[in-house]
Coordinates of C-alpha atoms in Angstrom, one line a residue:
X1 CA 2.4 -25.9 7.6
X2 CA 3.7 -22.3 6.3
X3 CA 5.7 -20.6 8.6
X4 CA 5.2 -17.4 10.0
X5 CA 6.1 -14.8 8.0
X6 CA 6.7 -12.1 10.8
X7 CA 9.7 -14.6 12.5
X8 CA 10.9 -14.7 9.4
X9 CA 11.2 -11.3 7.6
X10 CA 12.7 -8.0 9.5
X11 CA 10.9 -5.6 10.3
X12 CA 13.2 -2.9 9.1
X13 CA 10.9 -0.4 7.5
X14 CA 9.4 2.5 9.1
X15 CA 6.4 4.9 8.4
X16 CA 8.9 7.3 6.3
X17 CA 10.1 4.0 4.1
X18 CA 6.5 2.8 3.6
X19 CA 5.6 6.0 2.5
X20 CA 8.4 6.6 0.5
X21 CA 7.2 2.8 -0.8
X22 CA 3.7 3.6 -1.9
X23 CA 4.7 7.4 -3.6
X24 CA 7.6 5.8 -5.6
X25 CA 5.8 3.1 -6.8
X26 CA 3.0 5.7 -7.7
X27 CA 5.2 8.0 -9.5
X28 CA 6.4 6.5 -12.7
X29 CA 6.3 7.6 -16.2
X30 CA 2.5 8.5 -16.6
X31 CA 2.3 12.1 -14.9
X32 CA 4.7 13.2 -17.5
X33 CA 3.2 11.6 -20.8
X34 CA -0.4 10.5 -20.5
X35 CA -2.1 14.1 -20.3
X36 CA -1.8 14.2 -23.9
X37 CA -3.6 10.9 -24.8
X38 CA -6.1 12.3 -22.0
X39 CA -6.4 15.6 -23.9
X40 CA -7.6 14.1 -27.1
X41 CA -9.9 12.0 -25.8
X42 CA -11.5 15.0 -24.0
X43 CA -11.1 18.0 -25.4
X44 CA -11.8 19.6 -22.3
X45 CA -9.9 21.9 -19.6
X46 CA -12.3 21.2 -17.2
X47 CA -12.6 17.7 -18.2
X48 CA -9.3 16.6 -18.3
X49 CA -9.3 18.2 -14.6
X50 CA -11.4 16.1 -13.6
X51 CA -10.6 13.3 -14.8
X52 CA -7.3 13.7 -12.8
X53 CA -9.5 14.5 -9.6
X54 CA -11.6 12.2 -9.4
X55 CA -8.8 9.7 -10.2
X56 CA -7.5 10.8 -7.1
X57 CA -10.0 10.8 -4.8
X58 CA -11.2 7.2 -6.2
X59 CA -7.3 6.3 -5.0
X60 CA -7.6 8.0 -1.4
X61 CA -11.1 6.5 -0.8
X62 CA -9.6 2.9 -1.9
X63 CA -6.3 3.7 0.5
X64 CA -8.6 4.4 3.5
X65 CA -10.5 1.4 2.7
X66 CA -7.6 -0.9 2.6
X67 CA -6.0 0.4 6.1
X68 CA -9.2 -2.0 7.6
X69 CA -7.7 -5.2 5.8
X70 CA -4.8 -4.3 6.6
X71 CA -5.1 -3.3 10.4
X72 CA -6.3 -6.8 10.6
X73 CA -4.1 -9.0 8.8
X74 CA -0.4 -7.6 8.7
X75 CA 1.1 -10.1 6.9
X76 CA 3.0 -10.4 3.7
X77 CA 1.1 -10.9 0.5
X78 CA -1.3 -8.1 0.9
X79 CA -3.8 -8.3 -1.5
X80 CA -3.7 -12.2 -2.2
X81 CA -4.3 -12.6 1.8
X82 CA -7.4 -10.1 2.4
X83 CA -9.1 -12.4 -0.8
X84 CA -8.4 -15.5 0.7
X85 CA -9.8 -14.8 3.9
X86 CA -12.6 -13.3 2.5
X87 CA -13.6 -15.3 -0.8
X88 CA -11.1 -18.1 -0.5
X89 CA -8.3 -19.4 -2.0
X90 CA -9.3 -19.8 -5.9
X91 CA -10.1 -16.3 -5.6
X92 CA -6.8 -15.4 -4.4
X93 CA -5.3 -17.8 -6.9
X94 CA -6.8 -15.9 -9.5
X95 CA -5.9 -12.8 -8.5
X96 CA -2.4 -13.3 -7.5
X97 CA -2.0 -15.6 -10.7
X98 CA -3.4 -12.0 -12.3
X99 CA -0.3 -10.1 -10.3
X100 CA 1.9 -12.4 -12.1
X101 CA 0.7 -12.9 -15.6
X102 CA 0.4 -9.3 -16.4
X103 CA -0.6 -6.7 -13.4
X104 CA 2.7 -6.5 -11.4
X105 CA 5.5 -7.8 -14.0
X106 CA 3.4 -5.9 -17.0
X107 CA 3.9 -2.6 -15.2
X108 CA 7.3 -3.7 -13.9
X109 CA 7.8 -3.9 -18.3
X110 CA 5.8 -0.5 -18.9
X111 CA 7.5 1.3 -16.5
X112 CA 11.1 -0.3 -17.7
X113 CA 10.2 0.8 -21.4
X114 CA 9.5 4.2 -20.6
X115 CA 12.8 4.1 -19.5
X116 CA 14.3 2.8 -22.2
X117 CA 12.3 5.5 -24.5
X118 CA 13.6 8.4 -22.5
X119 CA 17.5 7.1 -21.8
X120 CA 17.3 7.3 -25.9
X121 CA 17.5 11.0 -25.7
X122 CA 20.9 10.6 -24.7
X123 CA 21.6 7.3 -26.8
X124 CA 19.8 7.3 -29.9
X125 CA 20.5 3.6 -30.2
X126 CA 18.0 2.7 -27.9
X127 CA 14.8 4.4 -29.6
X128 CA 11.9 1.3 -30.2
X129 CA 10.5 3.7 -33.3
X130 CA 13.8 3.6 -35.2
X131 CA 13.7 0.6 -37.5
X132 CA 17.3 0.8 -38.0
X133 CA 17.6 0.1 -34.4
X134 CA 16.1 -3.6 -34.6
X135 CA 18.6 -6.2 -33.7
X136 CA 16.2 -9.1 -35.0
X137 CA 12.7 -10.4 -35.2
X138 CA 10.9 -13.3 -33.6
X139 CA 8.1 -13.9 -35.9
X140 CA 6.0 -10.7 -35.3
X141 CA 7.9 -9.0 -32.5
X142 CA 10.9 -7.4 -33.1
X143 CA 13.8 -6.8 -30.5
X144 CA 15.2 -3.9 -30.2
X145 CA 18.8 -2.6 -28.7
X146 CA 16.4 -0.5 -26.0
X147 CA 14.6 -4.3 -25.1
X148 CA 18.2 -5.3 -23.8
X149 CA 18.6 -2.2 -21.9
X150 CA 14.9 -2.6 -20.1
X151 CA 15.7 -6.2 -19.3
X152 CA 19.0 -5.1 -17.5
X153 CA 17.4 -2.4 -15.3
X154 CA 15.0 -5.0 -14.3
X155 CA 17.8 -7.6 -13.8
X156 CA 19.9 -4.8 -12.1
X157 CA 17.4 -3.4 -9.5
X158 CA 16.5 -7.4 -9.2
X159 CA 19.7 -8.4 -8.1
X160 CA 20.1 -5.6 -5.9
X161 CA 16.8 -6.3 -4.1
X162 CA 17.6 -9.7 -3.4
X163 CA 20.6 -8.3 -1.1
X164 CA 18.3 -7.6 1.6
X165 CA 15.4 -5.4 2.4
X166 CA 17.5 -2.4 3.7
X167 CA 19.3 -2.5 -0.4
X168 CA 16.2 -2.0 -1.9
X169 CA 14.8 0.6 0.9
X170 CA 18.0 2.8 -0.2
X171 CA 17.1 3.0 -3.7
X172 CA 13.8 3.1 -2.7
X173 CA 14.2 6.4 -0.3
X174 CA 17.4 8.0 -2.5
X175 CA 14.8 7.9 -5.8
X176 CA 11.6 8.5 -4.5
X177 CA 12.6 11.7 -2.4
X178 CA 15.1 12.7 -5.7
X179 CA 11.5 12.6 -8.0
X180 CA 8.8 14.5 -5.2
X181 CA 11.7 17.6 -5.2
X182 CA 12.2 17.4 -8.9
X183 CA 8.4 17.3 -9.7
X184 CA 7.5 20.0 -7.3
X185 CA 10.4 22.3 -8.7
X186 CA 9.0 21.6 -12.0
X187 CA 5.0 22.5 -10.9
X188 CA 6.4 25.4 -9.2
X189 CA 8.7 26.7 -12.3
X190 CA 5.7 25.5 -14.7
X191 CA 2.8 27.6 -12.7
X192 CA 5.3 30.9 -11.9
X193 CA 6.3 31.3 -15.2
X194 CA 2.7 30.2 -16.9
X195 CA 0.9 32.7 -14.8
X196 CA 2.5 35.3 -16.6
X197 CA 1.4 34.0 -20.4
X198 CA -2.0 34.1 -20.4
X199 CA -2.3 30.9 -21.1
X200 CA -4.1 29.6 -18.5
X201 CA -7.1 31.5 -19.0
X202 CA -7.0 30.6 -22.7
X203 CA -7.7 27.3 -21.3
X204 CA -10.2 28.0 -19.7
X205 CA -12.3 29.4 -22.2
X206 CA -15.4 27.1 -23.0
X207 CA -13.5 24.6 -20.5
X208 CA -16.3 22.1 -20.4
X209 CA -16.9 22.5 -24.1
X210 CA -15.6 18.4 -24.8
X211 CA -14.6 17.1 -27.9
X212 CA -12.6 13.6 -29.1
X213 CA -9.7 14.0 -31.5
X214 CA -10.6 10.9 -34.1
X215 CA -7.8 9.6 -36.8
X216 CA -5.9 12.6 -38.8
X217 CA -7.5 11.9 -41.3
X218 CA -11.2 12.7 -40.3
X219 CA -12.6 9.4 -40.3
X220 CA -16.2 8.7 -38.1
X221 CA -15.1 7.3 -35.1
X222 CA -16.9 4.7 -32.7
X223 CA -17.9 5.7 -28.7
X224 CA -19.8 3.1 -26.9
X225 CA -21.5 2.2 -31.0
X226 CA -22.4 5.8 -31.4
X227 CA -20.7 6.6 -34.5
X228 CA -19.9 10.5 -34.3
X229 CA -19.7 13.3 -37.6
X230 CA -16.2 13.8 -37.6
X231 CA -15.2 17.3 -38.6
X232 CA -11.6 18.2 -39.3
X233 CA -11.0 15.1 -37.2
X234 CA -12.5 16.3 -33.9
X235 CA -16.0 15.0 -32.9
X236 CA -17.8 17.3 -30.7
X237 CA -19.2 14.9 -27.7
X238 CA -21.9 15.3 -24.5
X239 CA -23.8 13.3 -22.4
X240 CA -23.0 9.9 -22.7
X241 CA -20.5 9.8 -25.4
X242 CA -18.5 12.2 -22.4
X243 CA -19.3 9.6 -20.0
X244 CA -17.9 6.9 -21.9
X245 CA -14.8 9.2 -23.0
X246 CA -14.2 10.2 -19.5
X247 CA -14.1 6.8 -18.3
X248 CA -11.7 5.4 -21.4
X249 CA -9.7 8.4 -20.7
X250 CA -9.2 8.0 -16.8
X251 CA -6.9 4.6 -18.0
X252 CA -4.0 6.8 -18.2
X253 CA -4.5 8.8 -14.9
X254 CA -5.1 5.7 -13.0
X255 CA -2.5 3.4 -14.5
X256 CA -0.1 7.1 -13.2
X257 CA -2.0 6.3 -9.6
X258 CA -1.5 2.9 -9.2
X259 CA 1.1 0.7 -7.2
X260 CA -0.7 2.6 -4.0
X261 CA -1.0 -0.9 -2.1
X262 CA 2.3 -2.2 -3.1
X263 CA 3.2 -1.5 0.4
X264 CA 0.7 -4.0 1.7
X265 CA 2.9 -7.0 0.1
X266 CA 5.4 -6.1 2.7
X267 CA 3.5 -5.4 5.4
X268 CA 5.7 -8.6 7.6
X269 CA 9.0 -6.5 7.6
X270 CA 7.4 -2.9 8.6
X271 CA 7.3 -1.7 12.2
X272 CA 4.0 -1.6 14.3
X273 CA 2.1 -2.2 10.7
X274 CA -1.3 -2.2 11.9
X275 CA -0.8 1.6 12.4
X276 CA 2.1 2.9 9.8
X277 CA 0.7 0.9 7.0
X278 CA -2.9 3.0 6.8
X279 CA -0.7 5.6 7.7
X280 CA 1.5 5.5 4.8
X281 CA -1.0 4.8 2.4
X282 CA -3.2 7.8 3.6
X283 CA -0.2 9.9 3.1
X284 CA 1.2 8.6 0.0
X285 CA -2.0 8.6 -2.3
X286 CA -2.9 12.2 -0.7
X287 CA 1.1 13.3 -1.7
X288 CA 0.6 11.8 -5.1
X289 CA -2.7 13.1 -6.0
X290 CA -1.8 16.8 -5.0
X291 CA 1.7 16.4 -7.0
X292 CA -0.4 14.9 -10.0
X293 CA -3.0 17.7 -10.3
X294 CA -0.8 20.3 -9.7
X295 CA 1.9 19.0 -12.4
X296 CA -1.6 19.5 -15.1
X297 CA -2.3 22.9 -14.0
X298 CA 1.2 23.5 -14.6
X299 CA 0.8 22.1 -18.0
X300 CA -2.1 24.1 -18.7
X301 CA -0.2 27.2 -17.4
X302 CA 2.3 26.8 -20.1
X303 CA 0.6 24.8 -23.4
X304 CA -2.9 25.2 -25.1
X305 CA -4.8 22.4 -24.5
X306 CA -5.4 21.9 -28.3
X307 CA -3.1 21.6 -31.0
X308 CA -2.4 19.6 -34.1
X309 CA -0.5 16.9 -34.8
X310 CA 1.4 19.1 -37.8
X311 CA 2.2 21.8 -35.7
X312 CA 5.4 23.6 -36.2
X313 CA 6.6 24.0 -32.6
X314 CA 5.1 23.2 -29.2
X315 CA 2.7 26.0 -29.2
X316 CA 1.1 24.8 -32.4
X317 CA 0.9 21.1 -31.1
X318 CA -0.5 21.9 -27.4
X319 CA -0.9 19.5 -24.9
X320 CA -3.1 17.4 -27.4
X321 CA 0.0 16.3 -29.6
X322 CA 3.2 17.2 -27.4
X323 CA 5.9 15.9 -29.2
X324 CA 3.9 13.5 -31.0
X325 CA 3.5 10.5 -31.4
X326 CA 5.7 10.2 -28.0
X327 CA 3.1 12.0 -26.3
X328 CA 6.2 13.9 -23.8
X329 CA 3.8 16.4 -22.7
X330 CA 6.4 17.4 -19.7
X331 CA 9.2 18.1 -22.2
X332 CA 7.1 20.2 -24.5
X333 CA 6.1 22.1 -21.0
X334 CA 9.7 22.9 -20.1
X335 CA 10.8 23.3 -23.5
X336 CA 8.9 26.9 -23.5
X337 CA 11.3 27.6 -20.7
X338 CA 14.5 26.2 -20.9
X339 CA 14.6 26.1 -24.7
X340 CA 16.7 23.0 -26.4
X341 CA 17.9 21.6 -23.2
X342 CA 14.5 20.6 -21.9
X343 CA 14.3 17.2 -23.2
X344 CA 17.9 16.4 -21.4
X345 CA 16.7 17.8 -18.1
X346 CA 13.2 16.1 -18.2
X347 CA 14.7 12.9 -19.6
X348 CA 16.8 12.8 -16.4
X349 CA 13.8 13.9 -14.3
X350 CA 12.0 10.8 -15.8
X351 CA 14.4 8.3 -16.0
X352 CA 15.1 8.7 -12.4
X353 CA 11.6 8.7 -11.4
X354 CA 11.1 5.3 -13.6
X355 CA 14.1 3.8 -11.7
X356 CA 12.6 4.5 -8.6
X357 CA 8.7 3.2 -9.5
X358 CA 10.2 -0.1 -11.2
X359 CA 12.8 -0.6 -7.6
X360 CA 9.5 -0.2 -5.9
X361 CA 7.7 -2.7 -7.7
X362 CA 10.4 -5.4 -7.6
X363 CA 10.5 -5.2 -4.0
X364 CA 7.0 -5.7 -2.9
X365 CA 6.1 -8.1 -5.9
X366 CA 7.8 -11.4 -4.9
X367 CA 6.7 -11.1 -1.4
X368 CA 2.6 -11.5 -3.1
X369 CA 4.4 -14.5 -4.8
X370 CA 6.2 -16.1 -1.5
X371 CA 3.1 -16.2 0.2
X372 CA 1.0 -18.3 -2.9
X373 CA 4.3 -20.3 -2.5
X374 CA 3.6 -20.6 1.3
X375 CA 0.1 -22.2 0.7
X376 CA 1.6 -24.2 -1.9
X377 CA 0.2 -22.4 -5.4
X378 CA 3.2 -21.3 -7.0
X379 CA 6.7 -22.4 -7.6
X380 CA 7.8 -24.5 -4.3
X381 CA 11.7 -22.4 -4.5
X382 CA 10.0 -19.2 -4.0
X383 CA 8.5 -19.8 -0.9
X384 CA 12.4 -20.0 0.9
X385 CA 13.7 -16.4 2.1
X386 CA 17.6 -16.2 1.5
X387 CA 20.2 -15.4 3.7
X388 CA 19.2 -11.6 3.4
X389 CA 15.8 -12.4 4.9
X390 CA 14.2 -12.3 0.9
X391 CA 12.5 -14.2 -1.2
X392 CA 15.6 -14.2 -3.6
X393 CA 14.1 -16.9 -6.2
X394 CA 10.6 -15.1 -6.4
X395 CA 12.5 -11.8 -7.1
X396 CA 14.2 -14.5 -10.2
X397 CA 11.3 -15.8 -11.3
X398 CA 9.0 -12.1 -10.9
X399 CA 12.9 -10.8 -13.1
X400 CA 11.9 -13.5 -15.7
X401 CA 8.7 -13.3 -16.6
X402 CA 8.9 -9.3 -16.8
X403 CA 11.7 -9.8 -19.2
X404 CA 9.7 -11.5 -21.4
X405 CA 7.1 -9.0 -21.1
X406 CA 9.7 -6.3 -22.5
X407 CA 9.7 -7.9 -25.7
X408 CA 6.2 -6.2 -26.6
X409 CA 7.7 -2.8 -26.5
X410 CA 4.3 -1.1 -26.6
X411 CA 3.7 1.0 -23.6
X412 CA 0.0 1.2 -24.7
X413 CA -1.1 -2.0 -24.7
X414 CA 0.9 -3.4 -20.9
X415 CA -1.0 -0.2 -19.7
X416 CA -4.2 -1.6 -20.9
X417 CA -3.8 -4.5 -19.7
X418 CA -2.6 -3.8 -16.2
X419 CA -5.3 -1.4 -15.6
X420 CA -8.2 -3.0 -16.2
X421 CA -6.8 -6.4 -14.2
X422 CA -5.7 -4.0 -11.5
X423 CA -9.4 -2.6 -11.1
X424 CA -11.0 -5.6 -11.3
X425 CA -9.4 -6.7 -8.2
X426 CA -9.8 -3.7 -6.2
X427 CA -13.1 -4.3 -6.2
X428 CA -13.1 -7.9 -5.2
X429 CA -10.6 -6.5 -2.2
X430 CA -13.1 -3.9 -1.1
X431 CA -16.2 -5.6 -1.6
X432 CA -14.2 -8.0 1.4
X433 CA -14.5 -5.6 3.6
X434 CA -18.7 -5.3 3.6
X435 CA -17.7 -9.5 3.6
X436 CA -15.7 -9.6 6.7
X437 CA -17.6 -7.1 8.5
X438 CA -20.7 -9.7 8.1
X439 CA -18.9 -12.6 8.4
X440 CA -16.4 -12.1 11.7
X441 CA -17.9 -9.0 13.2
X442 CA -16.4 -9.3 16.6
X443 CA -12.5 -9.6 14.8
X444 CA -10.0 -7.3 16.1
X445 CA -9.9 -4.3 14.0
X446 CA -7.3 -1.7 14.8
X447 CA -8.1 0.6 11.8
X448 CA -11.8 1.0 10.5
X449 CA -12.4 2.2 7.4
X450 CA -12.8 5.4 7.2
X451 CA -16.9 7.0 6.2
X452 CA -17.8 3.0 6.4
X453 CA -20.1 2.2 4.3
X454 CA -20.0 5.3 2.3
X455 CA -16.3 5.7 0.7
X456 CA -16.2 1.9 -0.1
X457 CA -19.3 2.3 -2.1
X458 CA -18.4 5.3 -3.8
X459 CA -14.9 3.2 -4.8
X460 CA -17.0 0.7 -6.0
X461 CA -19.5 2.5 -8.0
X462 CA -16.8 4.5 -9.9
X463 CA -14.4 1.5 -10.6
X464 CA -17.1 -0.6 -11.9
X465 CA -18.3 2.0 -13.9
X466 CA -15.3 2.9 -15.4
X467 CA -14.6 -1.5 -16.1
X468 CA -17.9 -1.3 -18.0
X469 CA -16.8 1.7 -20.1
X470 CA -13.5 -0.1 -21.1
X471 CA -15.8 -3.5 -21.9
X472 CA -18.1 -1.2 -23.8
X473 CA -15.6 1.0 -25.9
X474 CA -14.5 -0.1 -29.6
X475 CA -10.7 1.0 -28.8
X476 CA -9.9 -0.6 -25.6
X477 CA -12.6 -4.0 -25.7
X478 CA -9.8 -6.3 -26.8
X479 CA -7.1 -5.8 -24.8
X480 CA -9.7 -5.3 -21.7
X481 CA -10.9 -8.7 -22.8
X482 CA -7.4 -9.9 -22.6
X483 CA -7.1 -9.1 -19.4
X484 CA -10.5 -10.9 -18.4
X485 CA -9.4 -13.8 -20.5
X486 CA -5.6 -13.8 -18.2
X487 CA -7.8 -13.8 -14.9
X488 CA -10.2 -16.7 -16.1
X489 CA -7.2 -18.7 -17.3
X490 CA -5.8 -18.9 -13.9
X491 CA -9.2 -20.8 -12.7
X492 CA -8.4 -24.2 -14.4
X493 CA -4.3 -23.3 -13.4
X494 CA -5.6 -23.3 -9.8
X495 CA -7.6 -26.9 -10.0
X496 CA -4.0 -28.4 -11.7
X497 CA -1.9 -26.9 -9.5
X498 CA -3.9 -28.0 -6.4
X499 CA -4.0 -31.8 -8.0
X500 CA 0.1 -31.6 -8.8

């Protein structure tokens, strides 16, 4: 039999740490690059506005959701242990073989490239578009000097984490509170000194009048098998061509929003968590999603939305190709301000916000992983806490395997893939909750969830919409298809593993 979990961990965290927890593992690299991808896809003030809003409010209604799950099981896993009780275990096998394979060590890997990409402003050596910086190839992937680099964070902030809880909370807090100042400073600066351009309401002339950028070259371009008269490159688009855009746009702005329930995995070592882990989570996504709309209004305060790749300086590029292809929308923002030095202050900005989502990650991950250990579906070592009160060989193995996951170097693609995994499961989560409620309605619930049965409905109408989109679209079906075909694999892992 599994021992308890809660005699086991400390509780050493509070409501401040498990705040801190879900914001920093929120706040990575995407608020400060994937506007620009967002841009072209849209075209749009308005729309790319909303896009961010209503990524935010999808992430609130899913945080008020969870605090039910939570409320009444505080234990570690999160996630993996509101599936099992609700669907069983080869649905939580799935999913937490999902965490693994790409959705918690892929955006460990994202997060550490982006990293990498902006430490090379200040060493050069470490650039993954620089051909002369390849140290050698392994068949079709080639390593770079900047794939060492991400692999040591990840084995740094590891190493750290397995030193007890109270290491990795210190990181956690110093980073996390270090990137909410620096980005507020930076909305604050962006908006002050935008207002005064004019071009803001530049912006916001024919806002909602949408468009897609295609290739440069001004080739048709596929939306949901509606091919689309390119002009110039740019395909006006409406109705359901917007729809579909919307929705394949909206992987950038919630890949930026997600991590949220990361704090859930540690739920055994916070204080009273039946009450400061809804708290947190209600707090953290509502921080986040202020920060995140703010930081585009900034952006829109200083760069026209449209530009061109060619474009002699910022200006000329806008929003649509800042510092393209590198897509550094942030650094193109400051750049109108603080001239040549932008790209060193922004690259410091990001780099320690980076640090501070991939510490986050590391240190609720291999807590999901201890508890499949517990119940016997994943490595026997990792379900043994060390003599810090960790699960020290989960935090290896989790190290490992997002090591590997370095080698790819493409931001893109991990982002792709841990979205769309990440969504899926959401919704197997939530829908739990309409399960539970039928299934043990006299269970103690501390927390309900808050505008029951609406806001979970709402979550799920959104999210599966947006899955469809991302099934349906010609540029993101395969690697959404990859991300299916990772979850399904884990269904004939389970039946072995349960035989072994």
């Amino acid at each position: 039999m599994p021992n308890s979990t809660t005699k086991q961990f400390k509780q050493s965290l509070g409501l401040l740490d498990a705040t801190m927890l879900v914001s920093g593992a929120m706040i990575g690299s995407g608020i400060f690059i994937v506007s620009a991808d967002m841009a072209r896809m849209l075209g749009s003030t308005g729309w790319l506005l909303v896009a961010w809003v209503l990524t935010g409010v999808v992430t609130v209604a899913a945080a008020l959701s969870y605090g039910e799950l939570e409320g009444m099981m505080p234990k570690a896993g999160g996630k993996y242990i509101y599936i099992q009780r609700a669907f069983g275990p080869l649905t939580s096998f799935v999913y937490g073989w999902t965490v693994f394979m790409v959705i918690q060590t892929g955006t460990i890997a994202a997060v550490a490239v982006a990293f990498t990409k902006y430490s090379a402003v200040f060493f050069p050596k470490l650039n993954f578009q620089n051909a002369e910086n390849v140290l050698f190839s392994l068949g079709p992937i080639d390593v770079y000097a900047g794939t060492f680099y991400a692999i040591a964070c990840i084995v740094l902030l590891t190493y750290i984490n397995t030193q007890g809880v109270n290491a990795g909370k210190l990181i956690q807090n110093i980073f996390t509170s270090t990137k909410l100042v620096a980005l507020f400073g930076l909305i604050l600066i962006g908006i002050g000194y935008g207002l005064q351009s004019g071009v803001l309401g530049q912006n916001f002339e024919n806002a909602w009048d949408a468009s897609r950028v295609s290739k440069e070259t001004g080739e048709v371009t596929m939306i949901s098998g509606m091919a689309l008269i390119v002009a110039l490159g740019v395909a006006m688009i409406s109705g359901m061509a917007l729809i579909v855009a919307l929705g394949v746009a909206m992987i950038g702005s919630l890949f930026s929003s997600d991590a949220w329930n990361n704090v859930t995995f540690i739920a055994a070592e916070i204080k009273n968590p039946k009450k400061n882990i809804p708290l947190s989570l209600l707090l953290g996504t509502l921080i986040v999603t202020v920060l995140y709309v703010l930081a585009n209004i900034a952006y829109l305060c200083i760069l026209p939305l449209k530009g061109s790749s060619t474009g002699a300086d910022v200006m000329a590029q806008g929003i649509q190709f800042a510092e393209y292809p590198t897509d550094r929308v942030a650094t193109a923002a400051m750049s109108v301000i603080f001239g040549s030095s932008s790209a060193g202050i922004m690259a410091v900005l990001i780099m320690i916000s980076t640090f501070g989502c991939i510490n986050g990650l590391i240190l609720a991950g291999a807590r999901l992983y201890y508890a499949m250990a517990q119940d016997g579906l994943f490595l026997k070592q990792a379900s043994k806490l060390n003599e810090k009160s960790v699960p020290g060989k989960a935090l290896w193995v989790q190290c490992i395997w997002a090591s590997l996951l370095c080698l790819s170097g493409s931001y893109n693609q991990l982002l792709n893939y841990c979205t769309f995994g990440s969504l899926i499961f959401y919704m197997v989560t939530i829908t739990g909750i309409f399960v539970l409620r039928r299934r043990e309605p006299t269970a103690e619930r501390p927390y309900k969830a808050v505008g029951y049965p609406f806001v979970p409905i709402f979550y799920l109408v959104v999210t599966m919409g947006i899955c469809l989109i991302l099934l349906s679209d010609s540029n993101t079906r395969f690697d959404t298809g990859m991300g299916l075909l990772i979850a399904a694999v884990g269904i004939p892992v389970y039946y072995i593993t349960r035989k072994s």
